[in-house]
XYZ file of C-alpha atoms in Angstrom:
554
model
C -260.913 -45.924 102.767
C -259.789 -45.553 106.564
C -261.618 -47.917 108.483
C -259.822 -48.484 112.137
C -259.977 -52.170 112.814
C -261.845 -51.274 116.073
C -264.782 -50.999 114.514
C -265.192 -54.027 112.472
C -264.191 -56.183 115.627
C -266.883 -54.756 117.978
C -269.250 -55.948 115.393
C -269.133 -59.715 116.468
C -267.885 -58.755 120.051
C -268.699 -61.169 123.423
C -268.704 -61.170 126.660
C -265.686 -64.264 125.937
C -263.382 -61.910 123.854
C -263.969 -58.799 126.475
C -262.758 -61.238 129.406
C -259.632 -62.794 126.965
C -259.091 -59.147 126.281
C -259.384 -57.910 130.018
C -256.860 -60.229 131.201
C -254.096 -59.581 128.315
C -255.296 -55.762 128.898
C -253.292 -55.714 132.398
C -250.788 -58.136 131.852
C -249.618 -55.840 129.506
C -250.159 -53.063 131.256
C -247.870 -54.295 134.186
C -245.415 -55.358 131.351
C -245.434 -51.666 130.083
C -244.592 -50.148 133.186
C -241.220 -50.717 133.643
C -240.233 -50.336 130.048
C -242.254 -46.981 129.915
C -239.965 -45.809 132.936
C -236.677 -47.251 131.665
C -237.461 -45.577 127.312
C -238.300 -42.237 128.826
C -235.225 -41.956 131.302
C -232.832 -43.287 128.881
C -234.437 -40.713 125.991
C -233.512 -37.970 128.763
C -237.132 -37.368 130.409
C -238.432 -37.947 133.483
C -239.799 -41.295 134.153
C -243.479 -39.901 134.237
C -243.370 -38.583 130.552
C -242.484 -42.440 129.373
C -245.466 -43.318 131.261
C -247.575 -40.674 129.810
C -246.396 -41.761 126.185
C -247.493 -45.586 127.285
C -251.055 -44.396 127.881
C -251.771 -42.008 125.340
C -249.857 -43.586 122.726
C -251.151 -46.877 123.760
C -254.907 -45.904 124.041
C -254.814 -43.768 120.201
C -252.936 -47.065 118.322
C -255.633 -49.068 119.662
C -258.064 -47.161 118.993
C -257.252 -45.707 115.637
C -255.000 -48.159 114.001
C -255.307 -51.156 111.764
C -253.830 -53.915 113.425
C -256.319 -56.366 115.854
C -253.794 -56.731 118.406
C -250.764 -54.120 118.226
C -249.627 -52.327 121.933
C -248.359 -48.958 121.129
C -246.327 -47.012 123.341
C -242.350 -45.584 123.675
C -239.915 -48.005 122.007
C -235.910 -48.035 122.379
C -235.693 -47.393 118.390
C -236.414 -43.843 119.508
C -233.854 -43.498 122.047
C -231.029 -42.419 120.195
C -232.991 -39.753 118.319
C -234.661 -38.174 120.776
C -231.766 -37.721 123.408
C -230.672 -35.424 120.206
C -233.129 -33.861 119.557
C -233.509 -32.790 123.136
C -229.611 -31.810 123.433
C -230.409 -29.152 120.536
C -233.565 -28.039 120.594
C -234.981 -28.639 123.856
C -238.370 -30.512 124.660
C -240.093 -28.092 122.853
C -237.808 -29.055 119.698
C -238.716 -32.587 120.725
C -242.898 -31.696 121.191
C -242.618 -30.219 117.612
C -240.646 -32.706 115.956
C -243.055 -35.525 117.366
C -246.257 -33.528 116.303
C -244.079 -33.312 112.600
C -243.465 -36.942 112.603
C -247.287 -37.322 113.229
C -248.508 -35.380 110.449
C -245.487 -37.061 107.997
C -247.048 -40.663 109.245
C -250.459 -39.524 108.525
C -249.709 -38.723 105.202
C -247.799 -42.227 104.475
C -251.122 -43.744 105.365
C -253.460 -41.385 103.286
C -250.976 -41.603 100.052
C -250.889 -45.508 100.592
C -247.401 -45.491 101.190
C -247.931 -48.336 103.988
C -246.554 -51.358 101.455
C -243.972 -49.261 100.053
C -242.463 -48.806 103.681
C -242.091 -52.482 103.668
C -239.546 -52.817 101.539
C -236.896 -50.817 102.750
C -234.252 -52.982 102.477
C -233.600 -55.559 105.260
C -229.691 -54.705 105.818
C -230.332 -51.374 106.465
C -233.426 -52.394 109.149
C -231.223 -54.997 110.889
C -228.203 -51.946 110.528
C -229.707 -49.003 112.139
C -231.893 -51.509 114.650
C -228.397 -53.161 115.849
C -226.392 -49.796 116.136
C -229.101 -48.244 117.682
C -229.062 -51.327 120.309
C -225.270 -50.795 120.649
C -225.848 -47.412 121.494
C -228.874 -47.804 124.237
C -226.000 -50.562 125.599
C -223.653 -47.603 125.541
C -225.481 -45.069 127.426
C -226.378 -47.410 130.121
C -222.660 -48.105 131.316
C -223.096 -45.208 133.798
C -225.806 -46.469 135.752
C -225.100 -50.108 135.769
C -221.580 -49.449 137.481
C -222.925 -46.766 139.494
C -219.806 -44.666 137.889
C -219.155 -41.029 139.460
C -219.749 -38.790 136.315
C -221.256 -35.457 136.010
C -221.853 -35.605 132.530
C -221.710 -38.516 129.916
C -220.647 -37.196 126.342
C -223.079 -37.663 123.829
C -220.307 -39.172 120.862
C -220.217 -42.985 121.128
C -216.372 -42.628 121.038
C -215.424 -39.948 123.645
C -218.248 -41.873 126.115
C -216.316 -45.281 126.078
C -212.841 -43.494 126.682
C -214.927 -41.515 129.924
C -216.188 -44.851 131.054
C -212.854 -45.955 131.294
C -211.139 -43.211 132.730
C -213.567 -43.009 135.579
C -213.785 -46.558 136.026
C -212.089 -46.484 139.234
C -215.275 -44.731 140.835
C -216.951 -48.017 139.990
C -219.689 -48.904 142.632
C -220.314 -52.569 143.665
C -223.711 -51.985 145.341
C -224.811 -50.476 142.067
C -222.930 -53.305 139.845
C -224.626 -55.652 142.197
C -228.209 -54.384 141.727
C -228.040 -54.184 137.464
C -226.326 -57.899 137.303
C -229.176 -59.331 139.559
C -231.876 -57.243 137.352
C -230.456 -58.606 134.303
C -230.203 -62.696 135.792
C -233.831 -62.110 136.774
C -235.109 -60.851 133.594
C -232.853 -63.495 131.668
C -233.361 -66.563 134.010
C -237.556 -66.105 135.365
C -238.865 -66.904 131.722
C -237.451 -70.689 131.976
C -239.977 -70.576 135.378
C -242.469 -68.789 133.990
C -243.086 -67.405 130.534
C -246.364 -65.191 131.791
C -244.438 -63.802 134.837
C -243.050 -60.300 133.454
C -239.275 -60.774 134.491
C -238.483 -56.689 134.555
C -241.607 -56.131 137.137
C -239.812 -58.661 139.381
C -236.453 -57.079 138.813
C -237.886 -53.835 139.656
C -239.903 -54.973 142.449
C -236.873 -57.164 144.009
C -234.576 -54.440 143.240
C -236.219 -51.895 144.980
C -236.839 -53.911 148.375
C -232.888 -55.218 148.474
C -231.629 -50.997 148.164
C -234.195 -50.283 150.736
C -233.103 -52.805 153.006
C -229.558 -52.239 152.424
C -230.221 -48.938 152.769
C -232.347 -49.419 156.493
C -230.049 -51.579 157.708
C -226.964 -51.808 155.925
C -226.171 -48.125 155.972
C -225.433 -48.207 152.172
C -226.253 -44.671 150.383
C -224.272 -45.456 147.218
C -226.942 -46.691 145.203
C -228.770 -43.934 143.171
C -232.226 -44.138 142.702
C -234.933 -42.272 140.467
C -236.197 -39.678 143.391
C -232.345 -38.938 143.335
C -232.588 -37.706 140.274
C -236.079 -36.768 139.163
C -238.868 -35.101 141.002
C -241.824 -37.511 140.933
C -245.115 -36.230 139.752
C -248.632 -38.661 139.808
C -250.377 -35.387 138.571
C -252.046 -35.576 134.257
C -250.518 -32.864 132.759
C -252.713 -30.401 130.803
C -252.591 -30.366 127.061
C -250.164 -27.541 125.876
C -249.547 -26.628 122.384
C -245.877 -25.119 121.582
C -244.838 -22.371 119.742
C -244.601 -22.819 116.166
C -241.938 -21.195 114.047
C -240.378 -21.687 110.061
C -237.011 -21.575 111.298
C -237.748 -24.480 114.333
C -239.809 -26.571 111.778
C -237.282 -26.202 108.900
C -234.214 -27.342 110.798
C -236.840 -30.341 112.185
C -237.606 -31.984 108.971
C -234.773 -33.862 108.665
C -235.176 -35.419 112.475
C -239.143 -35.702 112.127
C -238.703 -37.541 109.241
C -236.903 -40.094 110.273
C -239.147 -40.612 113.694
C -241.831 -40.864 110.714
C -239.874 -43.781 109.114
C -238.854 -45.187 111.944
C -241.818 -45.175 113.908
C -243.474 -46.672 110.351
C -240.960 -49.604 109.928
C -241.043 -50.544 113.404
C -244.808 -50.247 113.742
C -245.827 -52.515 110.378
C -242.858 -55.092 111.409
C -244.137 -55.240 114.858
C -248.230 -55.979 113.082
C -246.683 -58.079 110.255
C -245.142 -60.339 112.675
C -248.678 -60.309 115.079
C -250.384 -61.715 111.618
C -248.495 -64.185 111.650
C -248.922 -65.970 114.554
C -252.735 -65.037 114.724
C -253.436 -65.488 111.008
C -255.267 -62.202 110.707
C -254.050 -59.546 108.281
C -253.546 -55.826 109.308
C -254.520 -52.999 106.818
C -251.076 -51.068 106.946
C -252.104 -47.798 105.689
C -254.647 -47.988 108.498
C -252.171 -48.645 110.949
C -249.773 -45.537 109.488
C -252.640 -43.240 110.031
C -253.487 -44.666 114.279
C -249.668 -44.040 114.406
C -249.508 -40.753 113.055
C -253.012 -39.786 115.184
C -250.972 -40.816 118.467
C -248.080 -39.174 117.882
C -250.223 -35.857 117.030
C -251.401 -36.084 120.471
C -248.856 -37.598 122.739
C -246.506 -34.640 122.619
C -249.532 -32.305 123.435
C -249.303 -34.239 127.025
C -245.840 -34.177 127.618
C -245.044 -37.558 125.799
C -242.387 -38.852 123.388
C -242.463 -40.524 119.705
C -244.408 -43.464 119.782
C -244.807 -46.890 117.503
C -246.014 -50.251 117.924
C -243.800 -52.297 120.285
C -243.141 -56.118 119.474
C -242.608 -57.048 122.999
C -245.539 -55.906 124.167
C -247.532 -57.299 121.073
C -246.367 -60.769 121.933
C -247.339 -60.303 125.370
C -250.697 -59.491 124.805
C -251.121 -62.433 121.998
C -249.342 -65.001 124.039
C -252.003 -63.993 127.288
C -254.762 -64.325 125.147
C -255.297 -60.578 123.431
C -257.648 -60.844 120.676
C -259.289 -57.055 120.267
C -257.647 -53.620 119.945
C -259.961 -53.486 123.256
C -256.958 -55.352 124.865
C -254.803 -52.480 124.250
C -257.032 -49.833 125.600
C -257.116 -51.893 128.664
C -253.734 -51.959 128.768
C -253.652 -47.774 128.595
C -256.269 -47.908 131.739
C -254.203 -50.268 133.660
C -250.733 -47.795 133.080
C -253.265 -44.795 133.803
C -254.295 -46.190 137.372
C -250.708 -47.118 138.268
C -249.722 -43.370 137.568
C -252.620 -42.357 139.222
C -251.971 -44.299 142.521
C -248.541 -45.805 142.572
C -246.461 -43.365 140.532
C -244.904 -41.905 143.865
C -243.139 -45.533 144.650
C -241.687 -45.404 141.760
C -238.599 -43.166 143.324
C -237.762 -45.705 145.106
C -236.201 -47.696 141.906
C -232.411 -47.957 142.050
C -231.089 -46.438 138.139
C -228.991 -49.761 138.328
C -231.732 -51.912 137.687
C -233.485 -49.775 134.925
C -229.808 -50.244 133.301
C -230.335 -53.567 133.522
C -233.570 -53.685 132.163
C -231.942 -51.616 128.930
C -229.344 -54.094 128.509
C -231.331 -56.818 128.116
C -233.735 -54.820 125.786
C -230.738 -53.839 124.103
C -229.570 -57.257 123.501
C -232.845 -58.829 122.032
C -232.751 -55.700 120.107
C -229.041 -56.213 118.437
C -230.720 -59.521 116.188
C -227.001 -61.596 116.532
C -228.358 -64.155 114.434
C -229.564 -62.165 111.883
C -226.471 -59.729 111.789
C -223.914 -62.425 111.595
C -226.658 -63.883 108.830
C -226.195 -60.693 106.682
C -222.462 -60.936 106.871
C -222.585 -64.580 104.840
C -224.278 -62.617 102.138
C -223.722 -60.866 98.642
C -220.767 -58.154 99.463
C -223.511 -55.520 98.081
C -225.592 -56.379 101.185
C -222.787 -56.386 103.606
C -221.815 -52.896 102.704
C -225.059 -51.767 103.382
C -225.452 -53.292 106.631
C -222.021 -51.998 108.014
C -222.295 -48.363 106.488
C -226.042 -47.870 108.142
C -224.503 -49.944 111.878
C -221.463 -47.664 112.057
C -222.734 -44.485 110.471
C -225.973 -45.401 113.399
C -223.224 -45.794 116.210
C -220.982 -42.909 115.321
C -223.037 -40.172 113.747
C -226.648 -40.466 114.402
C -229.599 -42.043 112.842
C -231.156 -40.088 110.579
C -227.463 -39.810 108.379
C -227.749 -43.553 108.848
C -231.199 -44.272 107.320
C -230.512 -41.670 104.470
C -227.091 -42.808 103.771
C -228.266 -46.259 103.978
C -231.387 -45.790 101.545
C -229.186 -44.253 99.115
C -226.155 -47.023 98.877
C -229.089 -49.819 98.717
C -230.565 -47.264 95.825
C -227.502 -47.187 94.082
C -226.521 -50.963 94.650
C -229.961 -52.069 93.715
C -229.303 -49.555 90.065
C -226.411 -51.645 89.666
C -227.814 -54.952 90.263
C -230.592 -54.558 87.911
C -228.269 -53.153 85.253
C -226.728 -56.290 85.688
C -229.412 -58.451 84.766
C -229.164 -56.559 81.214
C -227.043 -57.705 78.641
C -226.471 -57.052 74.826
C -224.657 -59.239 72.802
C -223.499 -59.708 68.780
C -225.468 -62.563 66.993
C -223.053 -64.647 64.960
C -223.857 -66.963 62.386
C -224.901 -69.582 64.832
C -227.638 -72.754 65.247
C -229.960 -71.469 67.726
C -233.395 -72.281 68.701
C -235.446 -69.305 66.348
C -238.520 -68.524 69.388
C -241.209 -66.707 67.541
C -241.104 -63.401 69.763
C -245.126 -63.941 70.081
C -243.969 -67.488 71.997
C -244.156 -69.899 69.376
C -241.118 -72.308 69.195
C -239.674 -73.270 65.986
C -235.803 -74.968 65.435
C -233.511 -74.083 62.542
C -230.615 -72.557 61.401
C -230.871 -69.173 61.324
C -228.563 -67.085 59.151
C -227.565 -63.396 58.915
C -226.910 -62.294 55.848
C -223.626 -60.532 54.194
C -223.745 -57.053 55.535
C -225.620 -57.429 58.025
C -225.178 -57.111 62.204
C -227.649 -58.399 64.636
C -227.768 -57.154 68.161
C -229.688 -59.002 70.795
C -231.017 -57.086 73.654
C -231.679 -59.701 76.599
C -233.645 -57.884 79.810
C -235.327 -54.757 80.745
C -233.978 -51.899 78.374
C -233.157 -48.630 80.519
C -230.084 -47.033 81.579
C -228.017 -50.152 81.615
C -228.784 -51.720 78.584
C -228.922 -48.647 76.799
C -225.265 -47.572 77.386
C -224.210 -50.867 76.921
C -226.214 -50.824 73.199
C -224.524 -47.745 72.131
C -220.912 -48.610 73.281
C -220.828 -52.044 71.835
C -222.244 -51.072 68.646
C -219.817 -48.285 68.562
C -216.931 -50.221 68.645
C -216.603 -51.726 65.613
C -214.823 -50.558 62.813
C -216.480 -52.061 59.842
C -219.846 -50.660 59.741
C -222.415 -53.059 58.264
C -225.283 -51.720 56.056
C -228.086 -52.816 57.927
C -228.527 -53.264 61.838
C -230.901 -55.782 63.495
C -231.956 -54.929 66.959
C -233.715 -58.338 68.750
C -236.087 -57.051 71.308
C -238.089 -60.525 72.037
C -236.605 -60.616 75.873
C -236.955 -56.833 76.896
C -240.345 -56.314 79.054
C -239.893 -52.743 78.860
C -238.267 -49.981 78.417
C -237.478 -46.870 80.022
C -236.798 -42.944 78.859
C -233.207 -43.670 78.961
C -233.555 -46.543 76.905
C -235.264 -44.588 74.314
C -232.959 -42.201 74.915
C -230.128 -44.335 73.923
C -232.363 -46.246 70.830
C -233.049 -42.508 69.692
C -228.759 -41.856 69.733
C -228.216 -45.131 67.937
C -230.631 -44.947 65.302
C -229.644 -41.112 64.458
C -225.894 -42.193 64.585
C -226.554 -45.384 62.064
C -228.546 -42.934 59.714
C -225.683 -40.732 59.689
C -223.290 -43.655 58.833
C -225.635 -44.909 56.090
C -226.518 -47.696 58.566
C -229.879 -48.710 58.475
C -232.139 -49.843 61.736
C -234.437 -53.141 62.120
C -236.163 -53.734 65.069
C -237.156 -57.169 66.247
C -239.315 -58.977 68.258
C -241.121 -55.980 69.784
C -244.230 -56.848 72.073
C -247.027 -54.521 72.255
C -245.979 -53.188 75.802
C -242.515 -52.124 74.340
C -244.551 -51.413 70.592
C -246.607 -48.553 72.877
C -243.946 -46.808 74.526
C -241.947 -46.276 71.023
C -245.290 -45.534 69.255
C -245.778 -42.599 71.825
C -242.165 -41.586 71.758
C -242.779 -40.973 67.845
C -240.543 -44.059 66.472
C -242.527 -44.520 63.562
C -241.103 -40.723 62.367
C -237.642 -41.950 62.889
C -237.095 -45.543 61.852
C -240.502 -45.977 60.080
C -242.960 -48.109 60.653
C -241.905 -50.949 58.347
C -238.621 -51.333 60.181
C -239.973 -52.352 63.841
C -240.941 -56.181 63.256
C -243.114 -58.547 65.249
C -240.856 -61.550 64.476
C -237.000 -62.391 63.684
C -237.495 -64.268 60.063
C -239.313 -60.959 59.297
C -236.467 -58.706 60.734
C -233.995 -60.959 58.657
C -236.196 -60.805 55.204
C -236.318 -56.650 56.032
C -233.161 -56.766 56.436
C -231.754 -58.843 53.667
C -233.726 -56.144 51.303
C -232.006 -53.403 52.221
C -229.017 -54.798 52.045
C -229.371 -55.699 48.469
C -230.757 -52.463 47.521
């Protein structure tokens, strides 16, 4: 049942929380603001749109999702996917996409698809997350040199050879301003943790190109009113115009804003239960995401999803509520309100700066280089989804990706399958009901017994029918031991079905041991009885080997 956690924490609210949650409310809020600039610039929007993302998005998540203390708002996942989206289709292609992502998230969270999202293999989450970090590091080279280009190519390859044929135009000022963002944001946290190092890059940014501007004479250093027209004005709510052929070629992009959005979101409240010991409701938190992203885009915004960062933040400074986040979407609206006009005055160096450092903490080193250490299975994954992320775009990457770690995982638990020839040998004769008993058992003249150790479907069963095909001398009676398979699947009784016709057909006839009642149900259904009889499936192996030793005789 949806229940958003709002509600069942304004039950025992106090005046203590509201003040704990006041105080996280606009730290975060300040945090925000530069980060809701830098996202919606770098995702090829003006400035004010990331904003307007930050407050909607922030206020609905809040509001409407499941987690106590997630901060919702524009994330640099999204990035990479939306500068597409908006080279071929436009920001009305984006608006409808985002409302499409919306409605797909909803869903996840009314189907109760919130736990399944949460295993998505983690290769392919630390893949796509680190090429899309190598990519927001890419697109930023522009702006932190203050390089002379009219216009950046969108392939990852043919934008590092224009970076370094126009590297001559390189401009120091510029360089000058995005280093000293990036040693303030790197080196103020060893002064103080609760001192939001990209506010004071911006702020001390912005004062040194002013002054060297005033006095210095120096021009070279591009700002945002240089390139955007700055607007403090809330837009209106506009709905776009809906059509098959827009909305068919957008699945494919929406979808994977859906999954992203989802991953990013749950990791982001996963990790906040952890360090507050509360538990989220993730199907919950699915639907405040896909409610946010239904109406951000009506405003003007971007894709939205919970943002780590900012989560931490407002847990570290005390957040305890989803009231903390709504604070934290008043606090952004005010500043847009009454300060949004200053923000022109922000050199584009030292939102590049800001990006690199977000795209650093977003690359996970550690964990990459952990994944390399691993099985070669896992490896593969990880490098297909990082370079398929880098060089294509993401949503071949996460499909691509989900399908090798499909196909790899098929394999894997194939392997843990086997079927093997019983010999004549002293082993320890487990009743297949659990009771242990030790003596020699003994198959007897004319008779081959097959053991079947693990879950039977597509693996085992082509394994069964090969190895029992190969021999040449073809016993009159065939015991299949069943004690160690949990279940089995169509294939698997596709396969039993092939071997028992084929053994019929040889004069071969079929014992099956060991079956529990799991396994006993799904052949009972599948009509076994008709076609082996009823007599020849056995609960234990001394009663397989007595069936068996009669119909050899006979």
């Amino acid at each position: 049942m949806y229940k958003p956690k709002l509600i069942s924490c304004l039950k025992n609210y106090d005046k203590q929380t509201l003040v704990a949650d006041i105080m996280a409310g606009i730290i975060v809020g300040i945090v925000a603001l530069p980060l809701a600039i830098a996202f919606g610039i770098a995702s090829g929007v003006s400035p004010e749109k990331g904003i307007i993302t930050a407050i909607v998005a922030g206020f609905m998540i809040s509001v409407f999702g499941g987690s106590k203390v997630q901060i919702g708002g524009p994330t640099g996942a999204f990035i990479v996917i939306i500068y597409g989206i908006i080279e071929q289709y436009g920001m009305s292609g984006l608006t409808i996409a985002t409302l499409m992502a919306g409605v797909f998230l909803v869903l996840f969270g009314l189907l109760h698809l919130g736990t399944i999202i949460k295993y998505i293999p983690y290769p392919i989450v630390v893949g796509f997350t680190s090429g899309i970090a190598v990519t927001i590091f890419s697109t930023q080279m522009k702006d932190f040199f203050g390089l002379t280009i009219d216009k950046v190519p969108s392939d990852f390859i043919e934008k590092w050879i224009c970076y370094f044929q126009n590297f001559d135009t390189i401009d120091l000022w510029s360089l000058g301003i995005g280093v000293l963002s990036v040693l303030i944001i790197v080196l103020l946290p060893k002064i103080s943790k609760k001192i939001p190092g990209s506010l004071i890059a911006i702020i001390a940014t912005t004062i040194v190109a002013i002054v060297l501007k005033q006095y210095a004479g120096v021009e070279s250093i591009e700002t945002i009113g240089d390139r955007f027209n700055i607007s403090s004005e809330l837009p209106g709510a506009e709905v776009p115009e809906l059509s098959w052929l827009t909305i068919k070629g957008l699945v494919s992009p929406a979808l994977t804003i859906a999954i992203l959005g989802a991953i990013e979101s749950l990791l982001s409240a996963t990790v906040a239960d952890g360090v507050i010991g509360d538990r989220h409701n993730s199907n919950n938190e699915l639907i405040g995401q896909g409610l946010a992203n239904l109406v951000c885009p009506l405003f003007g915004g971007i894709p939205a999803t919970g943002a780590i960062a900012r989560t931490m933040t407002n847990i570290n400074n005390g957040g305890k509520t989803p009231v903390a986040g709504i604070i934290h979407a008043v606090v952004l609206l005010l500043i847009f309100l009454f300060l949004m006009p200053l923000a022109q005055y922000i050199p584009m160096a030292c939102l590049a700066g800001v990006l690199v450092v977000v795209s650093y903490n977003m690359c996970g080193i550690p964990s990459f280089l952990g994944i390399l250490r691993n099985p070669k299975s896992d490896v593969t994954v990880l490098l297909v989804t990082f370079f398929l992320t880098i060089i294509f775009d993401l949503t071949i990457a996460i499909e691509v990706g989900i399908i090798i770690a499909c196909l790899l995982f098929m394999r894997r638990m194939a392997e843990t399958s086997d079927v093997h020839l019983v010999r004549d040998i002293d082993i320890e004769a487990e009743s297949d009901l659990s009771a242990h008993n030790d003596e020699h058992l003994v198959v007897p003249n004319n008779v081959e017994m097959y053991e079947i150790d693990g879950p039977y479907f597509f693996g085992a069963g082509n394994k069964a029918e090969e190895l029992m095909s190969r021999f040449n001398e073809k016993p009159a009676v065939r015991i299949i031991r069943m004690r160690h398979v949990p279940f089995i699947d169509s294939t698997g009784i596709h396969n039993l079905t092939n071997i028992i016709i084929s053994s019929k057909q040889q004069g071969i006839d079929v014992v099956l041991s060991g079956v529990n009642p799991k396994v006993h149900d799904v052949l009972e259904k599948a009509h076994f009885y008709d076609l082996i009889g009823e007599d020849h499936i056995c609960p234990h192996i001394d009663v397989a080997l007595e069936k068996a030793k009669e119909l050899a005789d006979k």
